Short mmCIF file of C-alpha atoms and ligand atoms in Angstrom, two decimals:
data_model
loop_
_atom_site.label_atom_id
_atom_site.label_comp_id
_atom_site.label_asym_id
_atom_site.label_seq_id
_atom_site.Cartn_x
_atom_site.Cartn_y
_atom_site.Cartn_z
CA UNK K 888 -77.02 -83.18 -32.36
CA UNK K 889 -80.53 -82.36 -30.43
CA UNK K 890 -83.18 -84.30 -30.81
CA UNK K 891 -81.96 -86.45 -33.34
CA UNK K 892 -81.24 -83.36 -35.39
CA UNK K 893 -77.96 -82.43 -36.97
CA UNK K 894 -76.78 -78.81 -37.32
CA UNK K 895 -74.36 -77.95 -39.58
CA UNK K 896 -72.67 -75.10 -41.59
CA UNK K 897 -73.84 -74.81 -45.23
CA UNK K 898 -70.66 -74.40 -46.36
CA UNK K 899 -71.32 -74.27 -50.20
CA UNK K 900 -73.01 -70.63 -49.13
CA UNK K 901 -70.30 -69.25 -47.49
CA UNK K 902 -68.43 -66.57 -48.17
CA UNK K 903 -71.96 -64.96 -49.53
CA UNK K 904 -74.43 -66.26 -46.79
CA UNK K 905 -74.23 -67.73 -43.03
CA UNK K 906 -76.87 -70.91 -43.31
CA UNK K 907 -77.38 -73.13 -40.67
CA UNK K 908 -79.05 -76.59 -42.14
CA UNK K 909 -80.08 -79.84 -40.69
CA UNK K 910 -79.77 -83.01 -41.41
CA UNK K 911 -82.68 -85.43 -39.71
CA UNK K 912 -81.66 -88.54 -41.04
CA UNK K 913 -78.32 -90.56 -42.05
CA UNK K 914 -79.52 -89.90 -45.52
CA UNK K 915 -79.62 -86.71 -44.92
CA UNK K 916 -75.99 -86.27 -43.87
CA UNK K 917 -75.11 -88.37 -46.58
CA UNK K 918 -76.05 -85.52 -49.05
CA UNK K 919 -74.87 -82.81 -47.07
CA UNK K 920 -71.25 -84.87 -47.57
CA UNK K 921 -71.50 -85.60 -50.89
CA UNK K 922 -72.58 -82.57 -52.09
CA UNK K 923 -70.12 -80.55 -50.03
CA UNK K 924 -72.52 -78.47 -48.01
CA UNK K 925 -70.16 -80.30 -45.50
CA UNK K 926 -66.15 -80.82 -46.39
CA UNK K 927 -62.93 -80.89 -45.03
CA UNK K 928 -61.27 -84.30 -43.53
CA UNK K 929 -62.57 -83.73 -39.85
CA UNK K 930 -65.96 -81.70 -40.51
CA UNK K 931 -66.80 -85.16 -42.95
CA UNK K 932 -65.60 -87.04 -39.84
CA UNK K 933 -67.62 -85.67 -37.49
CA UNK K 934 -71.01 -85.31 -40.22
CA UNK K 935 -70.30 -89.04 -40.80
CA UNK K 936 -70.35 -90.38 -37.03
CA UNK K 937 -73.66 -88.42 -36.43
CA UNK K 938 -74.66 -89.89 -39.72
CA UNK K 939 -73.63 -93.55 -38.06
CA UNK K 940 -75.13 -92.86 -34.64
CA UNK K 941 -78.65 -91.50 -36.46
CA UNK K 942 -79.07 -94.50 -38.97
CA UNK K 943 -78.65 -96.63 -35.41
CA UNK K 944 -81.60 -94.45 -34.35
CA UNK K 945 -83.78 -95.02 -36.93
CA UNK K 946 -82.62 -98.48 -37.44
CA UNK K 947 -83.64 -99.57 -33.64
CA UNK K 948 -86.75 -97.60 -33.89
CA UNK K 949 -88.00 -100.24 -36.92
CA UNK K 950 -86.20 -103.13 -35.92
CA UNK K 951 -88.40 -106.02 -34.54
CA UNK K 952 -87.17 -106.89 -30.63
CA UNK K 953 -87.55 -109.83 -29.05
CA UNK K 954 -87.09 -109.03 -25.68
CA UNK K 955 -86.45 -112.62 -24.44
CA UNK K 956 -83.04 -111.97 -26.10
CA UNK K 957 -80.26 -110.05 -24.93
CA UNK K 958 -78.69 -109.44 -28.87
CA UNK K 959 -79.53 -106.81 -30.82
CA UNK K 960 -81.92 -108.26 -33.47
CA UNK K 961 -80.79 -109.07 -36.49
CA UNK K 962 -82.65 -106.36 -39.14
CA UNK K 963 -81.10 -103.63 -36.89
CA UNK K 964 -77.97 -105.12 -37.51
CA UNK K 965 -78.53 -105.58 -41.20
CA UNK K 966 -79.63 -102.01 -41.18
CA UNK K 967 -76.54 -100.74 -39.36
CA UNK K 968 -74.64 -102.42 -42.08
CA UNK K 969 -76.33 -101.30 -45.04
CA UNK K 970 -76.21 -97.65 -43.46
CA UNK K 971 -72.51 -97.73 -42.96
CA UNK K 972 -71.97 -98.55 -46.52
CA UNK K 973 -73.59 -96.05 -47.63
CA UNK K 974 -72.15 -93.28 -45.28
CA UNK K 975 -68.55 -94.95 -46.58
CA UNK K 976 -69.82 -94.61 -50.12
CA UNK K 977 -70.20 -90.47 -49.94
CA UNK K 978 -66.26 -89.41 -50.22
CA UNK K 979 -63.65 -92.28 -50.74
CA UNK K 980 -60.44 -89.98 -49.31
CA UNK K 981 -60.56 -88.65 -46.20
CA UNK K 982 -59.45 -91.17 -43.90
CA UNK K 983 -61.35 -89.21 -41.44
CA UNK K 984 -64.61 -90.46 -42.27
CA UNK K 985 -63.86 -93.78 -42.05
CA UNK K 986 -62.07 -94.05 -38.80
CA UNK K 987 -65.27 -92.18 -37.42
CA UNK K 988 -67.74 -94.11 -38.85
CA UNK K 989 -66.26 -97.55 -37.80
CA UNK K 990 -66.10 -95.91 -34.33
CA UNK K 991 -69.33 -95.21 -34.13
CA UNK K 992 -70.27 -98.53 -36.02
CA UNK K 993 -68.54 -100.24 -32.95
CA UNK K 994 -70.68 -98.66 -30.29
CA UNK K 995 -73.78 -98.49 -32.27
CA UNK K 996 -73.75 -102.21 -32.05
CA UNK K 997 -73.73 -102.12 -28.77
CA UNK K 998 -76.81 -100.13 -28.71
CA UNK K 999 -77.95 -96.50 -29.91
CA UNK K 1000 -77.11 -94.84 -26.54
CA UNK K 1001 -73.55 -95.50 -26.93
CA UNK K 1002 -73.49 -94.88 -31.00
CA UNK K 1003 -74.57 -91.41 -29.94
CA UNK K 1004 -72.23 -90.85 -27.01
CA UNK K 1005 -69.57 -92.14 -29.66
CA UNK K 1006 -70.23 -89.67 -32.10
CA UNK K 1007 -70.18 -86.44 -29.85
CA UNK K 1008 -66.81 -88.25 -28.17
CA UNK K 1009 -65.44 -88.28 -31.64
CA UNK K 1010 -66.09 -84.76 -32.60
CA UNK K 1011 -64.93 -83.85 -29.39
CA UNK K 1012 -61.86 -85.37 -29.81
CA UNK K 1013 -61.55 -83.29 -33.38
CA UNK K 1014 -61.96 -80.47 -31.03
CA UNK K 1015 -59.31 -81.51 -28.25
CA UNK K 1016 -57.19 -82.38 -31.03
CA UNK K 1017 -56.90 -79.34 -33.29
CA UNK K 1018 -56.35 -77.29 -30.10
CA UNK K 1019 -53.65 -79.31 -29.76
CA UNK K 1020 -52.51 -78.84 -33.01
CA UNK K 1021 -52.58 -75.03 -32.63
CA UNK K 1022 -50.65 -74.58 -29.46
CA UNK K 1023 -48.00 -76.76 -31.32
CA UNK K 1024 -47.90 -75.57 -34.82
CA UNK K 1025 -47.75 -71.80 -32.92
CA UNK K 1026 -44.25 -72.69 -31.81
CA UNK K 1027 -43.04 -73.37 -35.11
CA UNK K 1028 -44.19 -69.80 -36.08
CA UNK K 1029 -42.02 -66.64 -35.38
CA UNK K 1030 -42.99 -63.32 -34.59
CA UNK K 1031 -43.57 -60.92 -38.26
CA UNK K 1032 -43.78 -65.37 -40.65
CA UNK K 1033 -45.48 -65.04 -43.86
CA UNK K 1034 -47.28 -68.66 -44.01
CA UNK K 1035 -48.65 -69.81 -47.42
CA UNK K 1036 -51.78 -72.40 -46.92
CA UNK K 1037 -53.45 -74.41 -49.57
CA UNK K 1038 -57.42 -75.21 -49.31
CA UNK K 1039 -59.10 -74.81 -46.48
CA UNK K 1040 -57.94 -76.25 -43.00
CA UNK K 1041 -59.78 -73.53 -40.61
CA UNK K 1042 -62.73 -74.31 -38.31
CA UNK K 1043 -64.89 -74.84 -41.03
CA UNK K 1044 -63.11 -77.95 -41.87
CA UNK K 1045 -61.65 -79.25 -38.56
CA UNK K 1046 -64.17 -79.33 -35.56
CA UNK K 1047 -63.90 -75.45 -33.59
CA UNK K 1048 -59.65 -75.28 -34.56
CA UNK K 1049 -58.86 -76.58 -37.59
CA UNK K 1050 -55.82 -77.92 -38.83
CA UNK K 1051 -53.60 -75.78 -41.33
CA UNK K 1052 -55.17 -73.22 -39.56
CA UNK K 1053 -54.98 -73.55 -35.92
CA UNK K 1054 -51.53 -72.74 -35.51
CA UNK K 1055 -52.25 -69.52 -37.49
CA UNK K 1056 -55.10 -68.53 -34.97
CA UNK K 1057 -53.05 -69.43 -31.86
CA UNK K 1058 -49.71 -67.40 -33.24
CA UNK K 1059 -51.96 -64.44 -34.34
CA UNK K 1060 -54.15 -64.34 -30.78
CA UNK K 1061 -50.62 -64.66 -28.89
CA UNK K 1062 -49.58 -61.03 -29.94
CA UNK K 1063 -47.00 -62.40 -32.79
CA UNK K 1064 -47.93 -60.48 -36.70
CA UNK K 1065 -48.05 -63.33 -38.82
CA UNK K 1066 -49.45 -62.81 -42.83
CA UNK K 1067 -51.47 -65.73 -44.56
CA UNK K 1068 -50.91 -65.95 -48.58
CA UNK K 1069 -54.55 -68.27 -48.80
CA UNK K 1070 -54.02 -70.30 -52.33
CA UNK K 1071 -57.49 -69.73 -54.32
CA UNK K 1072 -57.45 -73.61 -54.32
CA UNK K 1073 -59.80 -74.01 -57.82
CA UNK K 1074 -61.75 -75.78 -58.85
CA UNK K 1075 -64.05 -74.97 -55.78
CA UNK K 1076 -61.99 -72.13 -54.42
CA UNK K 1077 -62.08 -73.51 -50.72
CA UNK K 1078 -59.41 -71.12 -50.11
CA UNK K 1079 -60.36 -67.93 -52.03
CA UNK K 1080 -63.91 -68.25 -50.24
CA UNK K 1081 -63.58 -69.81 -46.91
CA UNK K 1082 -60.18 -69.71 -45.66
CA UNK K 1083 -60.31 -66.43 -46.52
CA UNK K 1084 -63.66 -65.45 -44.84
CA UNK K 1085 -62.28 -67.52 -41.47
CA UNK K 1086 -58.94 -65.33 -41.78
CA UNK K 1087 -61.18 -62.37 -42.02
CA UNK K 1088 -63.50 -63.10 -39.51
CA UNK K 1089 -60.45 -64.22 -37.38
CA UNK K 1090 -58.85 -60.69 -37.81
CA UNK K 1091 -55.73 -61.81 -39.65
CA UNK K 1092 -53.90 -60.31 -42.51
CA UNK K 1093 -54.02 -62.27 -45.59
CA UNK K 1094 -54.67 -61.83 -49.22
CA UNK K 1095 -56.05 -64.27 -51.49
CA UNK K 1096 -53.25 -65.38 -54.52
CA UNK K 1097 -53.76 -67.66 -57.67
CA UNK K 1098 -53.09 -71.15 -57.52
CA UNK K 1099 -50.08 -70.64 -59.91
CA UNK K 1100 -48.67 -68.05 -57.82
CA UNK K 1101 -47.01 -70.00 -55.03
CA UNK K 1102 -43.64 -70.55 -56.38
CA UNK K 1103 -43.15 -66.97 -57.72
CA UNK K 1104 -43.63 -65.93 -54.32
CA UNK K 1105 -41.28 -68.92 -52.90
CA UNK K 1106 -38.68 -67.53 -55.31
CA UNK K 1107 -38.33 -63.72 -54.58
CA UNK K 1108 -38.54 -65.23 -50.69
CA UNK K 1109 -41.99 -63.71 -49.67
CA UNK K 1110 -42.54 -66.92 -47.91
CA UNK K 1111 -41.31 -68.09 -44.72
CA UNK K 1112 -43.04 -71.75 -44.08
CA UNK K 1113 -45.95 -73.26 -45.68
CA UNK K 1114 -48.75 -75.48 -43.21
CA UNK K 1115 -51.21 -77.21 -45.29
CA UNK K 1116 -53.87 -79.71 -43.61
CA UNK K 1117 -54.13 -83.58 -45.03
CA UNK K 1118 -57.10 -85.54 -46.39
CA UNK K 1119 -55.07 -89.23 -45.68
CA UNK K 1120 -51.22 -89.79 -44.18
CA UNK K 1121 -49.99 -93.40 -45.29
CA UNK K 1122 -47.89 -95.29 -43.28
CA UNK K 1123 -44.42 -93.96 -44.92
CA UNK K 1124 -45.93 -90.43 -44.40
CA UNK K 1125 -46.67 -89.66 -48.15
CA UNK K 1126 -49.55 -87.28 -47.77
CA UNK K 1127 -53.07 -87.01 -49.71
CA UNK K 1128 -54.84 -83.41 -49.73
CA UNK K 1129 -56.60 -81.15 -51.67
CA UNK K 1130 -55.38 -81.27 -55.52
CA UNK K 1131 -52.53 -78.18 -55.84
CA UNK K 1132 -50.21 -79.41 -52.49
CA UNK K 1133 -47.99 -81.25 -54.41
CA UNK K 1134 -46.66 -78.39 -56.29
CA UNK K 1135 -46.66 -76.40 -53.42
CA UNK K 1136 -44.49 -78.91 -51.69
CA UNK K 1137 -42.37 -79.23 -54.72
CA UNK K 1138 -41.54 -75.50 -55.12
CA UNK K 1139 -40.79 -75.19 -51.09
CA UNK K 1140 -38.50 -77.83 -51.46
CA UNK K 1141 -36.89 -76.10 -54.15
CA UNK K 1142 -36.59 -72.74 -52.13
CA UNK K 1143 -35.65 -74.37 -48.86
CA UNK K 1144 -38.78 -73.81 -47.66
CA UNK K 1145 -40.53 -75.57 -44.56
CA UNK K 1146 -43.61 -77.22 -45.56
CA UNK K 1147 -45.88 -78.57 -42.87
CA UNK K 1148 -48.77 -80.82 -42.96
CA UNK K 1149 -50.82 -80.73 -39.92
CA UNK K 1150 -53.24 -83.04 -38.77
CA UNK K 1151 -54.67 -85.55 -35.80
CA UNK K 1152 -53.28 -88.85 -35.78
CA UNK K 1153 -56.83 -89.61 -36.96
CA UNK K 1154 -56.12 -88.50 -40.30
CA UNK K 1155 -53.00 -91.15 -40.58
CA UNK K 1156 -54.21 -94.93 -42.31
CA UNK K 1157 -51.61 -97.82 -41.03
CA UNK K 1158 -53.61 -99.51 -43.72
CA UNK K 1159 -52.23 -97.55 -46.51
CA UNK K 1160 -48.49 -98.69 -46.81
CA UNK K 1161 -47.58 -95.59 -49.36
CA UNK K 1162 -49.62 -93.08 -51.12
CA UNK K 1163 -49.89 -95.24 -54.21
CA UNK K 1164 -52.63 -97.13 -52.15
CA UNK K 1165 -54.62 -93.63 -51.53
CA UNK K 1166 -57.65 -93.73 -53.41
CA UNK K 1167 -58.21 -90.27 -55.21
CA UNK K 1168 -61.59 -88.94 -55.58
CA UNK K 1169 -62.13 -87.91 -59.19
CA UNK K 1170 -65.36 -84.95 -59.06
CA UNK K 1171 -67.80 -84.25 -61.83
CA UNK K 1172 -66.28 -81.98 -64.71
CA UNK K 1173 -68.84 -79.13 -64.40
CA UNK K 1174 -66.86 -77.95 -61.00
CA UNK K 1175 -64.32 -76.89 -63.50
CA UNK K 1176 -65.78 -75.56 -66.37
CA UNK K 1177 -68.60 -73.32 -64.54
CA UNK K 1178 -68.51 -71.12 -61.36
CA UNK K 1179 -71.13 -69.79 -58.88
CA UNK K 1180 -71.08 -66.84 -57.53
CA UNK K 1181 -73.67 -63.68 -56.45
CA UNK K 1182 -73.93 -60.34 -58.97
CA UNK K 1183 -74.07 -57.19 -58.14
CA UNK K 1184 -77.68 -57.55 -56.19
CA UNK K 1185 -76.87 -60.77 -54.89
CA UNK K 1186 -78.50 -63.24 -56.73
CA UNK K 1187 -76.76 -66.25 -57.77
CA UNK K 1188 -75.86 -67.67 -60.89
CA UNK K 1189 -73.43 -70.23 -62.29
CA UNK K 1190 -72.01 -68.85 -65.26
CA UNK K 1191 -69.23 -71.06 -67.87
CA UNK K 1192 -65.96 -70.15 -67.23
CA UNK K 1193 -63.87 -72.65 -70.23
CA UNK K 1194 -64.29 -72.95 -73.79
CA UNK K 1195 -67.87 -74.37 -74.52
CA UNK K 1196 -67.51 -78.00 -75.61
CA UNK K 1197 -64.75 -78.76 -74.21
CA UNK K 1198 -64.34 -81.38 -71.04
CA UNK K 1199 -62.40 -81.16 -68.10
CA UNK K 1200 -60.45 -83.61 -65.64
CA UNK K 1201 -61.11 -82.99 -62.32
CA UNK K 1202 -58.87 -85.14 -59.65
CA UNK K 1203 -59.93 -83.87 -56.14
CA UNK K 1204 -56.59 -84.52 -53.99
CA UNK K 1205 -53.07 -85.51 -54.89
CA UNK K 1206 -50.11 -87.15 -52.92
CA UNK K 1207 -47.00 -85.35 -52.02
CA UNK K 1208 -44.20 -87.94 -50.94
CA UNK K 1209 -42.85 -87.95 -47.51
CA UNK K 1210 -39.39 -86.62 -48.61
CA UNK K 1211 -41.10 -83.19 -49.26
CA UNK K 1212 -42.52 -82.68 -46.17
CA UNK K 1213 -40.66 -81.19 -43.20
CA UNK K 1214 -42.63 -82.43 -40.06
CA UNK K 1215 -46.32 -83.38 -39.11
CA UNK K 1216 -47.98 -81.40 -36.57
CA UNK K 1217 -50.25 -83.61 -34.44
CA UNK K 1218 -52.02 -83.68 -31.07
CA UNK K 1219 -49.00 -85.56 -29.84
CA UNK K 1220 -46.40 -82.88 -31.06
CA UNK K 1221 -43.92 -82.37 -34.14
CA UNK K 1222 -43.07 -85.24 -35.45
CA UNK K 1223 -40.28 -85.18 -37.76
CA UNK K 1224 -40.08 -86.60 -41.11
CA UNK K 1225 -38.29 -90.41 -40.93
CA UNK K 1226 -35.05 -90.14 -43.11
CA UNK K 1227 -36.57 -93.32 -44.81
CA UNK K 1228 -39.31 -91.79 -45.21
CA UNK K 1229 -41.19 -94.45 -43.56
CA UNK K 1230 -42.80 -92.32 -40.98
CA UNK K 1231 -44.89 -95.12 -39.02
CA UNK K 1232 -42.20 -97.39 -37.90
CA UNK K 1233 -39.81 -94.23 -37.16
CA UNK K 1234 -38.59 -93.13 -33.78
CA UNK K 1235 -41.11 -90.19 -34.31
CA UNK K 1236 -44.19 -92.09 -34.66
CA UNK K 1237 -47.23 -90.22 -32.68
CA UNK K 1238 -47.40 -92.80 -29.72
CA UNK K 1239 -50.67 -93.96 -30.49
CA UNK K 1240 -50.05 -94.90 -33.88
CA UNK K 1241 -47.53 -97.60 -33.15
CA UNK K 1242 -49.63 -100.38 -32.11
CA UNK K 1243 -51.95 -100.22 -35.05
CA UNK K 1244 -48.60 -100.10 -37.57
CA UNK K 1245 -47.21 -103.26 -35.43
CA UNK K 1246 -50.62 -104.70 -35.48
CA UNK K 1247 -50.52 -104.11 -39.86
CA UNK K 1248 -47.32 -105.52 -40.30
CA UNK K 1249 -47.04 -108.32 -37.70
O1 MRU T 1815 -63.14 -79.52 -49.64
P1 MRU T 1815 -62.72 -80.94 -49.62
O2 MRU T 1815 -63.44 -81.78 -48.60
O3 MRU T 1815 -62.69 -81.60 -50.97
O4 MRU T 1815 -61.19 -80.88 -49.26
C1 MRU T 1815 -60.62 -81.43 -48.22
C2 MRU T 1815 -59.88 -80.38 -47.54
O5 MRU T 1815 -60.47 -79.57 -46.88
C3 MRU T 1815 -58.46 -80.25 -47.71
O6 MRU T 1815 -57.81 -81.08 -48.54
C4 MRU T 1815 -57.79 -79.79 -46.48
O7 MRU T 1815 -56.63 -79.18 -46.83
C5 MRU T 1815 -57.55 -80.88 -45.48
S1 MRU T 1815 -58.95 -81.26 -44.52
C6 MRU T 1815 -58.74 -80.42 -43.01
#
C-alpha cells in the first residue's frame, strides 16, 4: 500500500502475462476479490484488510468532525460499517478474510492511522507465518518425496510463502530432490496455471496431472505424502478447500497415504463447531462450461468446452473430515490430528487457539 494505492498480482493473467494492478479504493479491492484477479485464503486476507483500512480512508476524509469531540463521528462510523459488509460480502469461505477484516475493523475505529498499520501487521503476519509453515512442513519431507498438491497454495495465494507450498520451497532450497504432482484443479485450473508457473519459476520438478488422476497414482505408489492448503478449519478440524481435496484425502487414506493440510492458525474458525457449519461458495456455471486461454499468437479467447445447452454445478470448496487428515502444519508446529477428531479442545491445539475455543464454548 503507497499512497493509498494497492498493488497486487493479476492473477487471472498468469501463467500467460505478469500484470501488476491497483486497486485505489475499497471498491476497488472488492472486485479484484470477487472476480479472482486476487484468490487464495491469505492473498483475500491480506486484499481485504487493505480494503478495510482504505474504506477508513475515504470514510474519514468525508466524514463531518466535530472537533469539540473526542469520538469518531458517527457517518464515519456508519461508513466503516457499511464498507465492512460489503468487503465480507465478496467470498463467503475463506475464513481468512474475515478474521482480517474484523482486525482491521477494530483499529480502524480507532482511527485510520492504526486501520492502516493493522492491515500491513496482518499481511505481515501471513508472511511470518507461512515461513513458519515452510521450515516445519520441510521436516516432514524426506530427501528424493514425491508430494501431490491440490489448487494453488504457493506465494501467489499465501503472502511471500504460501501454504501447501512453503514446505515444498524450503525442502527443495535445502538441497533435498523432492517432485510435485500439481492437480489441474478445474474448473479454474489454479493448479495447472499457477502452481505450476510458481513451481517453475521456483526451479522444482513437477508435472501437471488431471484432476482424476490422483488415486491411480496413490495406487501404483508414485506418491509419498500429499500437503494441500485450507480455505476454513472448524473447530473438530474438518477442513474446507478448494473443490477436489476430498477425494484426494479419501484415496490417501485408502493407500496409507499422509495427507497434510497446512495453514496459519488464522485460517482455523472456533466459530464453526464442524464442517457442516462451513458455508460453501457456489460460482457462476460459465467457469465450467467455457475456458480462456491464449492461441497460437497470443490473443485470448474463451472458447465452450461442454455440450452447448447444457448447465453446470459449480461448488467452489468441499469439506474433508478430520479423520482423513494426518496433521496440520501451522506457525506453531505439527499438530496432530485429535483421535476424536475434535481438534480444538485436543492436547494439540496451536496455543493460541485455545482461548478463543474456551471463550466459544464457555
Ligand atoms: O482460488 P480460490 O480462492 O477459489 O481457492 C482458494 C485456494 O486457493 C485453495 O483452496 C487453497 O488450496 C487454499 S488457500 C491458500
Amino acid at each position: 500500500m503507497e499512497d493509498s494505492i494497492v498493488f497486487y498480482i493479476e492473477q487471472n493473467r498468469l501463467p500467460f502475462e505478469f500484470v501488476i494492478n491497483k486497486a485505489s479504493t475499497y471498491h476497488d479491492c472488492c472486485v479484484a476479490i470477487r472476480s479472482m484477479q486476487i484468490r487464495g485464503a491469505g492473498a483475500i486476507g491480506a486484499m481485504a484488510g487493505f480494503a478495510m483500512a482504505l474504506a477508513s480512508l475515504s470514510a474519514s476524509r468525508d466524514a463531518v468532525w466535530n472537533h469539540a469531540e473526542d469520538n469518531l463521528p458517527n457517518d464515519y462510523n456508519a461508513s466503516l460499517r457499511a464498507a465492512r459488509s460489503e468487503i465480507e460480502a465478496t467470498r463467503p469461505t475463506a475464513h481468512n478474510l474475515f478474521y482480517a477484516t474484523k482486525r482491521v475493523f477494530d483499529a480502524a475505529m480507532r482511527s485510520p492511522e492504526e486501520a492502516i498499520t493493522e492491515a500491513q501487521l496482518v499481511a505481515d503476519r501471513d508472511a511470518a507465518d507461512s515461513k513458519k509453515i515452510g521450515e516445519f512442513g520441510n521436516s516432514l519431507i524426506h530427501d528424493g518425496a514425491r508430494i501431490l498438491t491440490h489448487c494453488n497454495a504457493g506465494w501467489l495465494a499465501f503472502v511471500d510463502f504460501g501454504t501447501a507450498l512453503s514446505p515444498v520451497y524450503m525442502a527443495h532450497q535445502s538441497g533435498k530432490n523432492v517432485f510435485v504432482y500439481a492437480d489441474e484443479t478445474r474448473p479454474r485450473s489454479q493448479g495447472a496455471r499457477l502452481t505450476a508457473w510458481e513451481l517453475f519459476q521456483e526451479g522444482v520438478p513437477h508435472v501437471i496431472i488431471p484432476d482424476n488422476a490422483g488415486a491411480s497414482l496413490m495406487a501404483q505408489g508414485k506418491v509419498d505424502m500429499v500437503i494441500t492448503g485450507a480455505d476454513r478449519i472448524a473447530a473438530n478440524g474438518d477442513t474446507a478447500n478448494k473443490i477436489g481435496t476430498l477425494e484426494k484425502a479419501i484415496a490417501a487414506h485408502e493407500y496409507g497415504i499422509p495427507f497434510y493440510i497446512a495453514a496459519p492458525t488464522s485460517t482455523f474458525d472456533p466459530g464453526c463447531a464442524s464442517g457442516k457449519d462451513i458455508v460453501i461458495e457456489e460460482r457462476n456455471e460459465e467457469e465450467v462450461l467455457f475456458q480462456e486461454g491464449p492461441d497460437a499468437y497470443g490473443v485470448m479467447h474463451r472458447i465452450l468446452v461442454c455440450s452447448p445447452g447444457s448447465h453446470a454445478l459449480n461448488p467452489a470448496f468441499d469439506v474433508t473430515p478430520a479423520k482423513y487428515i494426518t496433521g496440520y502444519i501451522t506457525e506453531e508446529g505439527v499438530t496432530p490430528k485429535s483421535p476424536e477428531g475434535d481438534l480444538l479442545r485436543d492436547a494439540g491445539t496451536p496455543k493460541s487457539l485455545k482461548g478463543d475455543w474456551e471463550d466459544k464454548t464457555a
